[in-house]
């Protein structure tokens, strides 16, 4: 196991830019995300508005558009990373981003379907700095709303009338199956005393990498890209998705609650076998063995035990290893992007977006 991020910045390039333009006229990652939200929001709202009343109310609450009583709010609606990948990937292959909006809306609906169900399965009571949908409306209502968003995603694709719909629908369906398979394995890990690191990486690639890969691929499809270019762009998104999960798992332990919207050490509280935890448990070090004892104890992890568990993971080198893996995957993802022969500005903006996604824990 590597325990340092040697050369990460020199290998992957400069740190993420802030707002404004970056060299060459490319927009910063934050500006791209804002642009993406602005372009997709009207179509996303229109799609959700077509749901029956109770489902619409819960979905709108989850998206942060209104409170539990239906009063409009300006709550956090999420980063909208996946729609941005769709739109930029379409631009990278020479298409008009506006033409790929249905695909962007579809992947955002699928993503939020998964979040609604994840919160139920994980018992998470907080998301985006406020109570989760199931905590407000009940478990059954949240599950049904998630199902509605998944169905709506394919309906939006089908009604776009785009020539790529058959291929895009198959790709999105395959990504959903991978996502569900990854989530199923993740749940199974909770019942097992031992989980191998390769198994954990495979689970993360399915649960997170598949949909980000599909997001990029759908953008290329809607731009009329040839199969080889679609394949390279999809691989870029897939590797970025796995890197994103490494960082997400780091934030699940050490993330600032003001940023993540979840309590610090949240993944340790539930004894989640995330990537840094599984990596630490597999080191065979004294710190790894002490962590295993904490994870096997029947008592709830809280207070000093949570802080100790986080420290033990650091002592094994697993925290630094996860950061290094995320950086390695970023370099590989950007290599796949280059192979797709993207337009210059779109390549720069996708690079900015990828760096922001992988370095949000820095």
Short mmCIF file of C-alpha atoms in Angstrom, two decimals:
data_model
loop_
_atom_site.label_atom_id
_atom_site.label_comp_id
_atom_site.label_asym_id
_atom_site.label_seq_id
_atom_site.Cartn_x
_atom_site.Cartn_y
_atom_site.Cartn_z
CA UNK A 1 0.00 0.00 0.00
CA UNK A 2 1.37 3.42 -0.92
CA UNK A 3 1.23 5.89 1.94
CA UNK A 4 1.98 9.21 0.26
CA UNK A 5 0.67 11.38 -2.53
CA UNK A 6 4.10 11.93 -4.04
CA UNK A 7 3.97 14.11 -7.11
CA UNK A 8 0.18 14.23 -7.26
CA UNK A 9 -0.03 17.86 -8.25
CA UNK A 10 2.82 17.67 -10.74
CA UNK A 11 1.26 14.58 -12.33
CA UNK A 12 -2.32 15.80 -12.49
CA UNK A 13 -1.72 19.51 -13.02
CA UNK A 14 -2.61 22.64 -11.16
CA UNK A 15 -5.10 22.80 -8.33
CA UNK A 16 -8.74 23.51 -9.18
CA UNK A 17 -9.44 27.02 -10.30
CA UNK A 18 -11.92 29.28 -8.62
CA UNK A 19 -14.53 31.35 -10.39
CA UNK A 20 -13.76 33.10 -13.65
CA UNK A 21 -11.79 32.09 -16.69
CA UNK A 22 -8.76 29.86 -16.71
CA UNK A 23 -5.93 30.15 -19.25
CA UNK A 24 -7.17 29.61 -22.81
CA UNK A 25 -10.63 31.02 -22.09
CA UNK A 26 -11.96 27.89 -20.37
CA UNK A 27 -14.44 28.40 -17.54
CA UNK A 28 -13.62 27.34 -14.01
CA UNK A 29 -15.23 24.21 -12.60
CA UNK A 30 -17.51 26.29 -10.38
CA UNK A 31 -18.69 28.34 -13.34
CA UNK A 32 -19.30 25.19 -15.37
CA UNK A 33 -21.41 23.69 -12.57
CA UNK A 34 -23.45 26.89 -12.30
CA UNK A 35 -23.93 26.95 -16.08
CA UNK A 36 -24.99 23.30 -16.06
CA UNK A 37 -27.53 23.85 -13.29
CA UNK A 38 -28.96 26.84 -15.13
CA UNK A 39 -29.30 24.92 -18.38
CA UNK A 40 -30.87 21.78 -16.90
CA UNK A 41 -32.98 23.21 -14.06
CA UNK A 42 -36.03 24.24 -16.14
CA UNK A 43 -36.27 20.82 -17.82
CA UNK A 44 -35.67 19.01 -14.52
CA UNK A 45 -38.40 20.98 -12.78
CA UNK A 46 -40.78 20.44 -15.68
CA UNK A 47 -40.20 16.69 -15.50
CA UNK A 48 -40.78 16.53 -11.74
CA UNK A 49 -43.85 18.77 -12.05
CA UNK A 50 -45.44 16.01 -14.12
CA UNK A 51 -45.44 13.61 -11.16
CA UNK A 52 -48.61 13.01 -9.11
CA UNK A 53 -49.04 15.40 -6.17
CA UNK A 54 -47.56 13.47 -3.24
CA UNK A 55 -44.60 12.20 -5.26
CA UNK A 56 -43.97 15.66 -6.68
CA UNK A 57 -44.03 17.19 -3.20
CA UNK A 58 -41.48 14.76 -1.81
CA UNK A 59 -39.23 14.96 -4.88
CA UNK A 60 -39.24 18.75 -4.79
CA UNK A 61 -38.34 18.68 -1.11
CA UNK A 62 -35.45 16.33 -1.84
CA UNK A 63 -34.18 18.63 -4.61
CA UNK A 64 -34.32 21.59 -2.22
CA UNK A 65 -37.00 23.51 -4.13
CA UNK A 66 -39.46 23.77 -1.22
CA UNK A 67 -39.89 22.73 2.39
CA UNK A 68 -42.06 19.89 3.69
CA UNK A 69 -45.14 22.16 3.48
CA UNK A 70 -44.46 23.12 -0.14
CA UNK A 71 -43.19 26.63 0.61
CA UNK A 72 -40.45 27.61 -1.88
CA UNK A 73 -36.93 27.59 -0.46
CA UNK A 74 -33.40 28.02 -1.74
CA UNK A 75 -31.91 24.91 -0.13
CA UNK A 76 -28.87 23.13 -1.53
CA UNK A 77 -29.82 21.08 -4.59
CA UNK A 78 -26.46 19.36 -4.98
CA UNK A 79 -23.45 19.92 -7.23
CA UNK A 80 -25.08 18.63 -10.45
CA UNK A 81 -21.77 17.04 -11.44
CA UNK A 82 -23.37 14.38 -13.64
CA UNK A 83 -25.41 16.81 -15.80
CA UNK A 84 -22.27 18.91 -16.23
CA UNK A 85 -20.41 15.83 -17.48
CA UNK A 86 -23.19 15.18 -20.01
CA UNK A 87 -23.21 18.72 -21.36
CA UNK A 88 -19.44 19.17 -21.50
CA UNK A 89 -18.93 15.76 -23.08
CA UNK A 90 -21.40 16.68 -25.81
CA UNK A 91 -19.43 19.86 -26.41
CA UNK A 92 -16.15 17.93 -26.40
CA UNK A 93 -17.35 15.76 -29.28
CA UNK A 94 -18.59 18.74 -31.27
CA UNK A 95 -22.26 18.80 -30.31
CA UNK A 96 -24.45 21.56 -28.90
CA UNK A 97 -24.83 21.21 -25.11
CA UNK A 98 -28.47 22.32 -25.29
CA UNK A 99 -29.25 19.28 -27.42
CA UNK A 100 -28.02 16.98 -24.65
CA UNK A 101 -30.21 18.49 -21.89
CA UNK A 102 -32.63 15.50 -21.86
CA UNK A 103 -29.69 13.17 -21.18
CA UNK A 104 -28.43 15.53 -18.45
CA UNK A 105 -31.84 15.56 -16.80
CA UNK A 106 -32.08 11.77 -17.05
CA UNK A 107 -28.79 11.12 -15.25
CA UNK A 108 -29.65 13.67 -12.54
CA UNK A 109 -32.97 11.90 -11.96
CA UNK A 110 -31.23 8.53 -11.72
CA UNK A 111 -28.66 9.95 -9.32
CA UNK A 112 -31.35 11.35 -7.05
CA UNK A 113 -33.31 8.11 -7.19
CA UNK A 114 -30.21 6.45 -5.80
CA UNK A 115 -29.79 9.10 -3.08
CA UNK A 116 -33.38 8.71 -1.87
CA UNK A 117 -32.93 4.95 -1.58
CA UNK A 118 -29.40 5.21 -0.13
CA UNK A 119 -30.62 7.44 2.69
CA UNK A 120 -33.27 4.88 3.59
CA UNK A 121 -30.90 1.91 3.47
CA UNK A 122 -28.13 3.70 5.37
CA UNK A 123 -30.48 5.26 7.90
CA UNK A 124 -29.01 8.71 7.17
CA UNK A 125 -31.17 11.42 8.72
CA UNK A 126 -29.33 14.39 7.15
CA UNK A 127 -28.49 15.31 3.57
CA UNK A 128 -27.51 18.69 2.16
CA UNK A 129 -27.77 20.29 5.62
CA UNK A 130 -31.37 19.33 6.33
CA UNK A 131 -33.46 16.25 7.22
CA UNK A 132 -33.57 13.55 4.55
CA UNK A 133 -36.81 12.89 2.70
CA UNK A 134 -37.54 9.63 4.52
CA UNK A 135 -37.01 11.33 7.89
CA UNK A 136 -39.68 13.89 6.97
CA UNK A 137 -42.16 11.92 4.86
CA UNK A 138 -41.52 8.33 5.95
CA UNK A 139 -39.61 5.38 4.54
CA UNK A 140 -42.32 4.08 2.22
CA UNK A 141 -42.97 7.48 0.66
CA UNK A 142 -39.26 8.05 0.03
CA UNK A 143 -38.87 4.65 -1.64
CA UNK A 144 -41.83 5.31 -3.93
CA UNK A 145 -40.54 8.77 -4.83
CA UNK A 146 -37.18 7.25 -5.71
CA UNK A 147 -38.91 4.72 -7.95
CA UNK A 148 -40.80 7.57 -9.62
CA UNK A 149 -37.58 9.47 -10.38
CA UNK A 150 -36.02 6.37 -11.93
CA UNK A 151 -39.04 5.82 -14.17
CA UNK A 152 -39.11 9.50 -15.05
CA UNK A 153 -35.47 9.40 -16.17
CA UNK A 154 -36.20 6.91 -18.94
CA UNK A 155 -39.39 8.77 -19.87
CA UNK A 156 -37.42 12.01 -20.35
CA UNK A 157 -34.93 10.20 -22.59
CA UNK A 158 -37.64 8.49 -24.63
CA UNK A 159 -39.58 11.70 -25.25
CA UNK A 160 -36.52 13.65 -26.36
CA UNK A 161 -36.87 12.25 -29.86
CA UNK A 162 -33.10 12.19 -30.29
CA UNK A 163 -31.68 9.59 -32.73
CA UNK A 164 -29.36 8.33 -29.97
CA UNK A 165 -32.25 7.37 -27.65
CA UNK A 166 -32.14 3.58 -28.22
CA UNK A 167 -28.39 3.39 -27.58
CA UNK A 168 -28.57 5.91 -24.72
CA UNK A 169 -31.44 4.06 -23.08
CA UNK A 170 -29.50 0.80 -23.13
CA UNK A 171 -26.42 2.51 -21.70
CA UNK A 172 -28.40 4.17 -18.92
CA UNK A 173 -30.17 0.91 -18.10
CA UNK A 174 -26.85 -0.92 -17.86
CA UNK A 175 -25.48 1.81 -15.59
CA UNK A 176 -28.49 1.53 -13.29
CA UNK A 177 -28.03 -2.23 -13.05
CA UNK A 178 -24.35 -1.72 -12.17
CA UNK A 179 -25.30 0.90 -9.60
CA UNK A 180 -27.84 -1.45 -7.99
CA UNK A 181 -25.38 -4.33 -8.02
CA UNK A 182 -22.78 -2.14 -6.32
CA UNK A 183 -25.26 -1.00 -3.71
CA UNK A 184 -26.29 -4.61 -3.09
CA UNK A 185 -22.68 -5.62 -2.49
CA UNK A 186 -22.17 -2.60 -0.23
CA UNK A 187 -25.11 -3.70 1.91
CA UNK A 188 -23.78 -7.26 2.02
CA UNK A 189 -20.49 -5.95 3.38
CA UNK A 190 -22.33 -4.82 6.53
CA UNK A 191 -23.03 -8.45 7.42
CA UNK A 192 -19.48 -9.66 6.83
CA UNK A 193 -16.58 -9.57 9.27
CA UNK A 194 -13.98 -9.44 6.49
CA UNK A 195 -14.05 -7.61 3.17
CA UNK A 196 -11.19 -7.68 0.64
CA UNK A 197 -9.87 -4.43 -0.77
CA UNK A 198 -10.32 -5.60 -4.38
CA UNK A 199 -13.98 -6.38 -3.59
CA UNK A 200 -14.44 -2.92 -2.11
CA UNK A 201 -12.88 -1.21 -5.12
CA UNK A 202 -15.09 -3.25 -7.45
CA UNK A 203 -18.16 -2.26 -5.47
CA UNK A 204 -17.23 1.43 -5.68
CA UNK A 205 -16.58 1.21 -9.42
CA UNK A 206 -20.08 -0.18 -9.92
CA UNK A 207 -21.93 1.99 -7.43
CA UNK A 208 -20.37 5.32 -8.42
CA UNK A 209 -18.16 4.84 -11.48
CA UNK A 210 -20.86 3.37 -13.69
CA UNK A 211 -23.21 6.35 -13.61
CA UNK A 212 -20.46 8.96 -14.04
CA UNK A 213 -19.12 6.94 -16.96
CA UNK A 214 -22.60 6.75 -18.44
CA UNK A 215 -23.09 10.50 -17.95
CA UNK A 216 -20.04 11.32 -20.02
CA UNK A 217 -20.91 8.66 -22.58
CA UNK A 218 -24.49 9.93 -23.04
CA UNK A 219 -23.17 13.40 -23.80
CA UNK A 220 -20.92 11.97 -26.51
CA UNK A 221 -23.80 9.90 -27.91
CA UNK A 222 -26.11 12.92 -28.08
CA UNK A 223 -23.34 14.75 -29.95
CA UNK A 224 -23.29 11.98 -32.58
CA UNK A 225 -19.88 10.69 -31.53
CA UNK A 226 -18.36 7.61 -33.15
CA UNK A 227 -18.21 4.49 -30.94
CA UNK A 228 -14.48 4.81 -30.25
CA UNK A 229 -14.83 8.40 -29.04
CA UNK A 230 -17.90 7.51 -26.97
CA UNK A 231 -15.91 4.67 -25.42
CA UNK A 232 -12.98 6.88 -24.44
CA UNK A 233 -15.24 9.55 -22.96
CA UNK A 234 -17.16 6.88 -21.05
CA UNK A 235 -13.91 5.51 -19.64
CA UNK A 236 -12.91 9.01 -18.59
CA UNK A 237 -16.14 9.32 -16.61
CA UNK A 238 -15.88 5.82 -15.16
CA UNK A 239 -12.38 6.39 -13.77
CA UNK A 240 -13.36 9.82 -12.52
CA UNK A 241 -16.31 8.22 -10.75
CA UNK A 242 -14.11 5.76 -8.90
CA UNK A 243 -11.74 8.56 -7.91
CA UNK A 244 -14.78 10.54 -6.74
CA UNK A 245 -15.79 7.63 -4.48
CA UNK A 246 -12.35 7.47 -2.88
CA UNK A 247 -12.71 11.14 -1.98
CA UNK A 248 -16.34 10.70 -0.89
CA UNK A 249 -15.25 7.97 1.51
CA UNK A 250 -12.54 10.23 2.93
CA UNK A 251 -15.12 12.95 3.45
CA UNK A 252 -17.40 10.41 5.13
CA UNK A 253 -14.81 10.21 7.91
CA UNK A 254 -12.96 13.54 7.94
CA UNK A 255 -15.27 15.88 6.03
CA UNK A 256 -16.34 19.23 7.45
CA UNK A 257 -20.07 19.00 8.33
CA UNK A 258 -20.53 22.58 7.07
CA UNK A 259 -19.42 21.35 3.64
CA UNK A 260 -20.72 17.78 3.53
CA UNK A 261 -24.04 18.37 5.29
CA UNK A 262 -23.42 15.26 7.39
CA UNK A 263 -21.90 14.79 10.86
CA UNK A 264 -18.14 14.26 11.11
CA UNK A 265 -17.18 10.55 11.28
CA UNK A 266 -20.62 9.66 9.88
CA UNK A 267 -19.37 6.55 8.05
CA UNK A 268 -17.61 5.32 11.20
CA UNK A 269 -20.74 5.76 13.31
CA UNK A 270 -22.49 3.18 11.13
CA UNK A 271 -19.32 1.03 10.92
CA UNK A 272 -19.41 1.38 7.14
CA UNK A 273 -16.76 -0.66 5.33
CA UNK A 274 -15.66 2.16 3.08
CA UNK A 275 -12.46 2.23 1.05
CA UNK A 276 -10.19 3.77 3.73
CA UNK A 277 -11.61 1.46 6.40
CA UNK A 278 -11.15 -1.70 4.34
CA UNK A 279 -7.67 -0.59 3.29
CA UNK A 280 -6.73 0.02 6.94
CA UNK A 281 -8.16 -3.30 8.13
CA UNK A 282 -6.10 -5.13 5.50
CA UNK A 283 -2.72 -3.74 6.54
CA UNK A 284 -2.09 -6.25 9.33
CA UNK A 285 -0.58 -3.43 11.40
CA UNK A 286 -1.17 -2.91 15.14
CA UNK A 287 -3.36 0.08 14.26
CA UNK A 288 -5.30 -2.06 11.78
CA UNK A 289 -5.88 -4.76 14.40
CA UNK A 290 -7.07 -2.20 16.95
CA UNK A 291 -9.46 -0.77 14.35
CA UNK A 292 -10.77 -4.29 13.68
CA UNK A 293 -11.48 -4.71 17.40
CA UNK A 294 -13.46 -1.47 17.45
CA UNK A 295 -15.43 -2.51 14.38
CA UNK A 296 -16.24 -5.93 15.86
CA UNK A 297 -17.40 -4.53 19.21
CA UNK A 298 -21.16 -4.66 19.77
CA UNK A 299 -21.24 -1.28 21.46
CA UNK A 300 -22.18 1.78 19.36
CA UNK A 301 -19.21 3.77 18.12
CA UNK A 302 -19.40 7.27 19.55
CA UNK A 303 -17.34 10.09 21.02
CA UNK A 304 -13.75 9.18 21.74
CA UNK A 305 -14.07 5.83 19.98
CA UNK A 306 -14.95 7.59 16.71
CA UNK A 307 -11.96 9.90 16.98
CA UNK A 308 -9.75 6.94 17.81
CA UNK A 309 -11.00 4.92 14.84
CA UNK A 310 -10.28 7.84 12.50
CA UNK A 311 -6.79 8.19 13.96
CA UNK A 312 -6.11 4.47 13.56
CA UNK A 313 -7.00 4.64 9.87
CA UNK A 314 -4.48 7.45 9.47
CA UNK A 315 -1.82 5.49 11.35
CA UNK A 316 -2.13 2.56 8.93
CA UNK A 317 -1.45 4.90 5.99
CA UNK A 318 -4.89 4.19 4.51
CA UNK A 319 -5.96 7.84 4.43
CA UNK A 320 -2.93 8.89 2.38
CA UNK A 321 -3.24 5.79 0.20
CA UNK A 322 -6.83 6.66 -0.71
CA UNK A 323 -5.78 10.17 -1.66
CA UNK A 324 -2.96 8.81 -3.79
CA UNK A 325 -5.32 6.36 -5.52
CA UNK A 326 -7.76 9.17 -6.29
CA UNK A 327 -4.94 11.19 -7.86
CA UNK A 328 -3.72 8.17 -9.85
CA UNK A 329 -7.22 7.61 -11.20
CA UNK A 330 -7.51 11.28 -12.09
CA UNK A 331 -4.36 11.07 -14.21
CA UNK A 332 -5.68 7.92 -15.91
CA UNK A 333 -9.09 9.49 -16.51
CA UNK A 334 -7.55 12.54 -18.16
CA UNK A 335 -5.50 10.22 -20.35
CA UNK A 336 -8.71 8.56 -21.56
CA UNK A 337 -10.20 11.98 -22.26
CA UNK A 338 -7.25 12.90 -24.48
CA UNK A 339 -7.80 9.71 -26.50
CA UNK A 340 -11.32 10.91 -27.35
CA UNK A 341 -9.78 13.84 -29.27
CA UNK A 342 -11.99 16.43 -27.55
CA UNK A 343 -12.42 20.06 -28.55
CA UNK A 344 -9.79 22.19 -26.83
CA UNK A 345 -11.99 24.33 -24.58
CA UNK A 346 -14.26 21.46 -23.58
CA UNK A 347 -11.22 19.37 -22.72
CA UNK A 348 -9.90 22.15 -20.46
CA UNK A 349 -13.28 22.53 -18.76
CA UNK A 350 -13.69 18.79 -18.25
CA UNK A 351 -10.19 18.76 -16.77
CA UNK A 352 -11.11 21.58 -14.38
CA UNK A 353 -14.28 19.75 -13.39
CA UNK A 354 -12.45 16.47 -12.83
CA UNK A 355 -9.81 18.11 -10.64
CA UNK A 356 -12.45 19.81 -8.53
CA UNK A 357 -14.32 16.53 -8.06
CA UNK A 358 -11.19 14.65 -6.97
CA UNK A 359 -9.65 17.37 -4.82
CA UNK A 360 -12.66 18.58 -2.83
CA UNK A 361 -11.16 17.11 0.38
CA UNK A 362 -8.00 19.29 0.16
#
